[in-house]
mmCIF file of C-alpha atoms in Angstrom:
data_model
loop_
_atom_site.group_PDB
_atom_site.id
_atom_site.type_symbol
_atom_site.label_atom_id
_atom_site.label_comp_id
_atom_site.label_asym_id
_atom_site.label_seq_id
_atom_site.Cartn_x
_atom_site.Cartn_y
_atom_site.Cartn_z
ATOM 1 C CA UNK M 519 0.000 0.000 0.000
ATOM 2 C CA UNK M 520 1.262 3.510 -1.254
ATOM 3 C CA UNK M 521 0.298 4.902 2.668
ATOM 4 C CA UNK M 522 -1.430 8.643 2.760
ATOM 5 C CA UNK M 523 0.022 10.775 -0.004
ATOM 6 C CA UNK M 524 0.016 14.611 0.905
ATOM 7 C CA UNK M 525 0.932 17.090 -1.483
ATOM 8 C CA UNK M 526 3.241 19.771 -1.950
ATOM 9 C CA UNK M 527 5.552 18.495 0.496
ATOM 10 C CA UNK M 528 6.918 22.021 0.834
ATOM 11 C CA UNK M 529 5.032 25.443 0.088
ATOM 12 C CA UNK M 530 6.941 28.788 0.395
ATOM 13 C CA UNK M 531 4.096 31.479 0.096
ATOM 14 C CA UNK M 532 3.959 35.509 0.699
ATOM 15 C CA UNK M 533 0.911 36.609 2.793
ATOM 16 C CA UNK M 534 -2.337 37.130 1.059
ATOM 17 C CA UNK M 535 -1.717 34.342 -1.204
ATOM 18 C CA UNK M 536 -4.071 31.059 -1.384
ATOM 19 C CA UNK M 537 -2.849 27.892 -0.345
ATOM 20 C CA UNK M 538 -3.885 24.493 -1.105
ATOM 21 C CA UNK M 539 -2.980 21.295 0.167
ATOM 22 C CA UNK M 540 -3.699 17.615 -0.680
ATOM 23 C CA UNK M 541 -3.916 14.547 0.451
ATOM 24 C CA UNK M 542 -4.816 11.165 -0.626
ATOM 25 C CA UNK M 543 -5.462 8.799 2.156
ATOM 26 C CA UNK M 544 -4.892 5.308 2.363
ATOM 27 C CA UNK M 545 -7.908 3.236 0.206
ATOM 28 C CA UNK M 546 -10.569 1.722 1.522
ATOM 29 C CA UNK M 547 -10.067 4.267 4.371
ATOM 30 C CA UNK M 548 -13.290 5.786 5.570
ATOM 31 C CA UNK M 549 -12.280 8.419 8.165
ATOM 32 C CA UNK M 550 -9.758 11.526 7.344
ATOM 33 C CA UNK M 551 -7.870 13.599 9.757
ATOM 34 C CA UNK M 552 -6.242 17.181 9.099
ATOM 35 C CA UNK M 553 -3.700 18.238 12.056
ATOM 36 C CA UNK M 554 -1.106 21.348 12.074
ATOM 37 C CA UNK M 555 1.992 20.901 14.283
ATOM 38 C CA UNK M 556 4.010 23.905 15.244
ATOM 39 C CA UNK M 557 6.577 24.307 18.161
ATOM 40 C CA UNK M 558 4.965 25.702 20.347
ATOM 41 C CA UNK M 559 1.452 24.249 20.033
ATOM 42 C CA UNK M 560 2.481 20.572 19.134
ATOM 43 C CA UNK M 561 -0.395 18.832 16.959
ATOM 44 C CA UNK M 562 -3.905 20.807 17.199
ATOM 45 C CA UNK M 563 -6.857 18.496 15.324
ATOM 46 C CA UNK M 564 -8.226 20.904 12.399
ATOM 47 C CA UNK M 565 -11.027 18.498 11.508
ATOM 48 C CA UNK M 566 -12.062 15.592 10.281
ATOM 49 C CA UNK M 567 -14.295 13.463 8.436
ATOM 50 C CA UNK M 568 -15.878 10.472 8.035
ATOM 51 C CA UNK M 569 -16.999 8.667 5.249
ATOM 52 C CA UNK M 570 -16.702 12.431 3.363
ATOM 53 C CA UNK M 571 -18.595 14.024 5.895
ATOM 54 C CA UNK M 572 -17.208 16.883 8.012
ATOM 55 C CA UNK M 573 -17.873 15.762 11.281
ATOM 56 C CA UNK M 574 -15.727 18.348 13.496
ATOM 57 C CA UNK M 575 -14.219 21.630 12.649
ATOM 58 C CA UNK M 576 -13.855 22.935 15.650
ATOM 59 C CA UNK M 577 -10.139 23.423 15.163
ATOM 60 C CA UNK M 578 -10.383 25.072 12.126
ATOM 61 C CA UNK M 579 -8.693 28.659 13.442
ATOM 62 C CA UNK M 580 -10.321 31.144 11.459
ATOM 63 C CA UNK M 581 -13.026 31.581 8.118
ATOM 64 C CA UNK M 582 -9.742 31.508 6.366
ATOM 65 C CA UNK M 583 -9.247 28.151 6.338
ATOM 66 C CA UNK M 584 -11.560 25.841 4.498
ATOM 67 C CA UNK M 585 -11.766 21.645 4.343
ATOM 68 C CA UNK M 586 -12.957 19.723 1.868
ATOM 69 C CA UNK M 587 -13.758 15.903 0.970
ATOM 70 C CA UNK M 588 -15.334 15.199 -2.668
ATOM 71 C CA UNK M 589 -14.658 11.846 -2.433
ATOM 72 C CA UNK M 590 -13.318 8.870 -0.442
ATOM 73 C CA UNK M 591 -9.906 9.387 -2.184
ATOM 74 C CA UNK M 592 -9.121 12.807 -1.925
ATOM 75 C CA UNK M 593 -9.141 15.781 0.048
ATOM 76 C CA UNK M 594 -7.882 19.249 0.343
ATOM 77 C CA UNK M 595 -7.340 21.951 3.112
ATOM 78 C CA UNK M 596 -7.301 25.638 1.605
ATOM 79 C CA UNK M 597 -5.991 28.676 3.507
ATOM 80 C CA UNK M 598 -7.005 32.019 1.973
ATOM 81 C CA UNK M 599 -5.605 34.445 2.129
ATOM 82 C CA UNK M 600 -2.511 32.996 4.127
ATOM 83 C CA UNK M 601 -1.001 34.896 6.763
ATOM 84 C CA UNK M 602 2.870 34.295 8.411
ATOM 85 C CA UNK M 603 1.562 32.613 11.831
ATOM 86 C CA UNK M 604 0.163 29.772 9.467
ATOM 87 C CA UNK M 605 3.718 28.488 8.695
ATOM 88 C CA UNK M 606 3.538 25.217 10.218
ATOM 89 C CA UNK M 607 3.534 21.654 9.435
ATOM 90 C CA UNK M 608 0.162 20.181 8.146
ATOM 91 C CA UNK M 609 -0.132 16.693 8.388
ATOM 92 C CA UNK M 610 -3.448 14.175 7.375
ATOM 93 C CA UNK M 611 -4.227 11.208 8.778
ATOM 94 C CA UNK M 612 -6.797 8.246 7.897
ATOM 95 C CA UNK M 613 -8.188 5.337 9.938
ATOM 96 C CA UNK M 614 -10.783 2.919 9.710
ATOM 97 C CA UNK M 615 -13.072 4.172 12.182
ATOM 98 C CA UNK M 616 -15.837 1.492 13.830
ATOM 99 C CA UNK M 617 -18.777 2.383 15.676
ATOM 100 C CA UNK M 618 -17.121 5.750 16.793
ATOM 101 C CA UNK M 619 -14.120 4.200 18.085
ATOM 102 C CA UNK M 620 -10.952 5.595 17.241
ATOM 103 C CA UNK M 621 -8.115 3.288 15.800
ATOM 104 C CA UNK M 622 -4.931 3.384 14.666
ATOM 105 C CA UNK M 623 -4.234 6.395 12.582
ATOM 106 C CA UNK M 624 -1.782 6.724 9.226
ATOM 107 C CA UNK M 625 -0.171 9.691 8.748
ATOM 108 C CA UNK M 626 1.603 11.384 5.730
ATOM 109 C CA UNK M 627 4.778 12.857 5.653
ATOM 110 C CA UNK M 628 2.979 16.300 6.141
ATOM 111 C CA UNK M 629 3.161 19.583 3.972
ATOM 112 C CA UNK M 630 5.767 22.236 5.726
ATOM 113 C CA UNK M 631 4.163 25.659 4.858
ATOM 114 C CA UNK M 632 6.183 28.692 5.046
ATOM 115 C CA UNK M 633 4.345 31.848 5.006
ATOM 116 C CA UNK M 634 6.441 35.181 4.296
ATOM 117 C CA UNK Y 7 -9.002 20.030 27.060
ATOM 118 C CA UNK Y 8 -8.175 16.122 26.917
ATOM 119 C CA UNK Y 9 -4.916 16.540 25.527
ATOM 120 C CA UNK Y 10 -2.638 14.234 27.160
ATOM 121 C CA UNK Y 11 0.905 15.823 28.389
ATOM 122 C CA UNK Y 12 3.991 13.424 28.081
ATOM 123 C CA UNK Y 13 6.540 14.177 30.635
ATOM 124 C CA UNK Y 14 9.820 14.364 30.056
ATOM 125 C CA UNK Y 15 9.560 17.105 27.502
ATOM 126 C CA UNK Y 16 13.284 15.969 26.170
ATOM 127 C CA UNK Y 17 15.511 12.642 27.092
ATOM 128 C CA UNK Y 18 18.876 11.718 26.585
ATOM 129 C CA UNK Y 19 20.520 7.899 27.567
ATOM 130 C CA UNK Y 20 23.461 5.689 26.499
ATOM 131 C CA UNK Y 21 22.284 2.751 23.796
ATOM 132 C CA UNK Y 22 21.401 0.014 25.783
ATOM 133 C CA UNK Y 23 19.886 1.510 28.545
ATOM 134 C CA UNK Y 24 15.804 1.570 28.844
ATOM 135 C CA UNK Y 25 13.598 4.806 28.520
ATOM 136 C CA UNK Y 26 10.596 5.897 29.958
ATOM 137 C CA UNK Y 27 8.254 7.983 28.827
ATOM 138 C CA UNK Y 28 5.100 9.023 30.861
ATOM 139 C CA UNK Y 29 1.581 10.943 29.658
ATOM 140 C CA UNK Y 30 -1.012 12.336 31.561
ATOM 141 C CA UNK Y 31 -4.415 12.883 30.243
ATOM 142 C CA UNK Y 32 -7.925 14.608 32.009
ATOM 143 C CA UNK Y 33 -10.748 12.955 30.930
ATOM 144 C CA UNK Y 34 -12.094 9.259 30.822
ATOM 145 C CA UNK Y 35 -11.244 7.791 27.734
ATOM 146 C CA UNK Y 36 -11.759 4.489 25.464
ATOM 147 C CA UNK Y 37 -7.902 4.107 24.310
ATOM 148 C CA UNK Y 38 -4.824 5.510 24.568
ATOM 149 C CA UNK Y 39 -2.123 5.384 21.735
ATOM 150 C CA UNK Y 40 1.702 6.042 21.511
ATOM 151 C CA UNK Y 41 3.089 7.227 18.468
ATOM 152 C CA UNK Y 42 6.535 7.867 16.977
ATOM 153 C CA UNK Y 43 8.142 10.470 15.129
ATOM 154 C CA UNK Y 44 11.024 10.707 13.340
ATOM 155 C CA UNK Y 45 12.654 14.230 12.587
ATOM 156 C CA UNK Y 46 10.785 15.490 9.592
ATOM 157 C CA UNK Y 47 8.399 12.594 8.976
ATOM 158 C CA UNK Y 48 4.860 11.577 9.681
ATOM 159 C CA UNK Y 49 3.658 10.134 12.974
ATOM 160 C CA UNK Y 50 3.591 6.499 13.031
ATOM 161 C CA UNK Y 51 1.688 4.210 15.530
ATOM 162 C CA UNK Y 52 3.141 2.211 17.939
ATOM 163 C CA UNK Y 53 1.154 0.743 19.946
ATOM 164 C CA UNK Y 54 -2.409 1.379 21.611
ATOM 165 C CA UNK Y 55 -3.909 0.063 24.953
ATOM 166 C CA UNK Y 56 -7.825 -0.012 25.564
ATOM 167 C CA UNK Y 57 -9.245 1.641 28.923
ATOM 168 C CA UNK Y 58 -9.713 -1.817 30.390
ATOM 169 C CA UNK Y 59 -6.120 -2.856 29.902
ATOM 170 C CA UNK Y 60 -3.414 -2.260 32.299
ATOM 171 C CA UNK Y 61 -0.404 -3.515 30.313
ATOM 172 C CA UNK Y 62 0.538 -4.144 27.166
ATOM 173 C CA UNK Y 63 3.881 -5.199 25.170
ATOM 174 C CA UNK Y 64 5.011 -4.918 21.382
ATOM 175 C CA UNK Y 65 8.554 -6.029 21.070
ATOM 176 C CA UNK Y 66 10.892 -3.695 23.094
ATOM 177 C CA UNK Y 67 8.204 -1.565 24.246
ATOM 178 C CA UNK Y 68 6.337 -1.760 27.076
ATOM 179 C CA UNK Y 69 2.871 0.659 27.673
ATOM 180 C CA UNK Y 70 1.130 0.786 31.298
ATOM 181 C CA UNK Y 71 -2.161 2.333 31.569
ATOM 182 C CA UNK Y 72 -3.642 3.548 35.191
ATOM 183 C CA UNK Y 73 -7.024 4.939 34.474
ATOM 184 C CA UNK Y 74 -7.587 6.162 38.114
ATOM 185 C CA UNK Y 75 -4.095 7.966 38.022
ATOM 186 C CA UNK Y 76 -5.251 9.225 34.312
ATOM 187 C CA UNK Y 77 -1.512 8.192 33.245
ATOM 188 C CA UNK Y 78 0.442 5.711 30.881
ATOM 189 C CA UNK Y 79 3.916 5.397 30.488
ATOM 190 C CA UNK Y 80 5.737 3.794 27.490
ATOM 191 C CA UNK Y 81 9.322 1.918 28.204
ATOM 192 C CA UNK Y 82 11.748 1.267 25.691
ATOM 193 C CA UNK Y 83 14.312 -1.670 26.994
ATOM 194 C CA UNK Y 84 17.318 -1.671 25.617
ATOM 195 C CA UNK Y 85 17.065 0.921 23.531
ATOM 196 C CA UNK Y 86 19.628 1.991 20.230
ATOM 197 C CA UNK Y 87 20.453 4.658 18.748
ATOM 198 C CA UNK Y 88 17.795 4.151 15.779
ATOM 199 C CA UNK Y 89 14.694 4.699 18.485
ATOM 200 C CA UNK Y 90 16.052 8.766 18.909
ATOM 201 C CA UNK Y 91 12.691 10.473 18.063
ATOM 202 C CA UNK Y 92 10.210 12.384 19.470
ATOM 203 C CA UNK Y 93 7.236 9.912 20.849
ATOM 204 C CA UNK Y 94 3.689 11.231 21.446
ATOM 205 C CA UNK Y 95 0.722 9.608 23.709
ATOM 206 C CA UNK Y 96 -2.815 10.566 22.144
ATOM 207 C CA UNK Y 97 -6.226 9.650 23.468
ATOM 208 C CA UNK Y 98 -9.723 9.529 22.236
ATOM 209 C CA UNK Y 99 -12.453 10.887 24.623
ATOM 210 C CA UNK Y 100 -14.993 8.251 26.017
ATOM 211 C CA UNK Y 101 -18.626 8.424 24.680
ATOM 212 C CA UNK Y 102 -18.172 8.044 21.571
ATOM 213 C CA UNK Y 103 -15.645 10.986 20.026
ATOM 214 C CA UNK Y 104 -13.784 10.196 17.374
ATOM 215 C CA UNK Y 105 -11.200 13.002 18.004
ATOM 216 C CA UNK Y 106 -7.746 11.777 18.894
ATOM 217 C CA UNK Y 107 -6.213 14.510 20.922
ATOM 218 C CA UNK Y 108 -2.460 14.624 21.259
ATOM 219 C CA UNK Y 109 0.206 15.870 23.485
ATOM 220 C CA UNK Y 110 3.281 17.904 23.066
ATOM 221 C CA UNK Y 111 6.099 14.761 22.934
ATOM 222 C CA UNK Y 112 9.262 13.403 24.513
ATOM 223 C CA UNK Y 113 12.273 13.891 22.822
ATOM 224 C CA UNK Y 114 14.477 11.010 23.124
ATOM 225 C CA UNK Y 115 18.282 11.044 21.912
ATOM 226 C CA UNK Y 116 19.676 7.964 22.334
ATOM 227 C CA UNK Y 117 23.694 8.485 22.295
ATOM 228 C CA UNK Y 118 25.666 5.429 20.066
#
């Protein structure tokens, strides 16, 4: 199995510009985690879904970030416009979620964000 | 908040000796999981124990759970020089959250 596939593995922005990051998690998957790790926060949940559904976004920051899930095998997490306390490292996750029980979650290699 | 809080923040042995990790956590839970992380990777699970277990082993690790302390600790036995990496506890929050809540890490360095 190819794992969770995130994409660009490193984005170098200026402020005010959109960013967009993907991620492909692992098939047959049906439950999709977005987390942002920084130094001095560690790893904050932004949201996640299940089987495409947003189910919690109560860690998305601000309006100016934005989740979405069109289909089992792909998702994206846009930030616009971006802003220099963004810079972080954005990782997603998927599991196989039963009966609202959390298990084991994959992670990608993240997308490192650098906001000037 | 749920978010568990490992303790040390940063560790530093000779290979061969063991290290122990410990996390804290607040609220009841279902399971608690220990994950890896290697400097400028992903996360990657370890191991996870369920809130009626007390003990559980994988290999060289060993992960205690005390639900009326609300703590876990995760051992490494003899450990080498391969296992230096930052190692997070997460938990879930009983009743049914899917959320999966983690600290801020242990840094281990494990001198050759």
């Amino acid at each position: 199995d190819a794992g969770v596939i995130q994409s660009p593995r490193h984005e170098v922005t200026e402020m005010g510009q959109e960013v967009t990051l993907r991620c492909k998690p692992i098939s047959g998957h049906n439950s999709l985690f977005w987390y942002r790790q920084t130094m001095m926060r560690g790893l904050e949940l932004l949201i996640y879904f299940n089987n495409n559904v947003p189910i919690d976004d109560s860690g998305m920051p601000e309006d100016r970030f934005s989740a979405k899930m069109p289909n089992a095998s792909f998702s994206t997490l846009k930030i616009q416009p971006s802003e220099p306390r963004d810079s972080a490292v954005y990782f997603c996750a998927s599991s196989l979620m039963g009966a609202a029980v959390t298990g084991e979650l994959f992670f990608g290699e993240g997308s490192r964000l650098t906001v000037l | 908040s749920q978010q568990g809080e490992e303790d040390p923040q940063a560790l530093s042995i000779q290979e061969g000796e063991n290290a122990t990790m410990n996390c804290s956590y607040k609220t009841s839970i279902n399971n608690l999981q220990w994950y890896r992380q290697n400097s400028g990777r992903g996360l990657v699970h370890l191991i996870l124990i369920r809130s009626n277990e007390r003990e559980k082993h994988s290999g060289r690790l060993r992960v205690t759970l005390d639900t009326s302390k609300k703590s876990s600790s995760l051992l490494i036995t003899a450990s080498r020089a391969a296992d230096t990496a930052s190692y997070f506890c997460a938990t879930d929050a009983q009743g049914g959250s899917e959320k999966l809540v983690f600290g801020k890490g242990t840094k281990l360095t494990v001198n050759p």
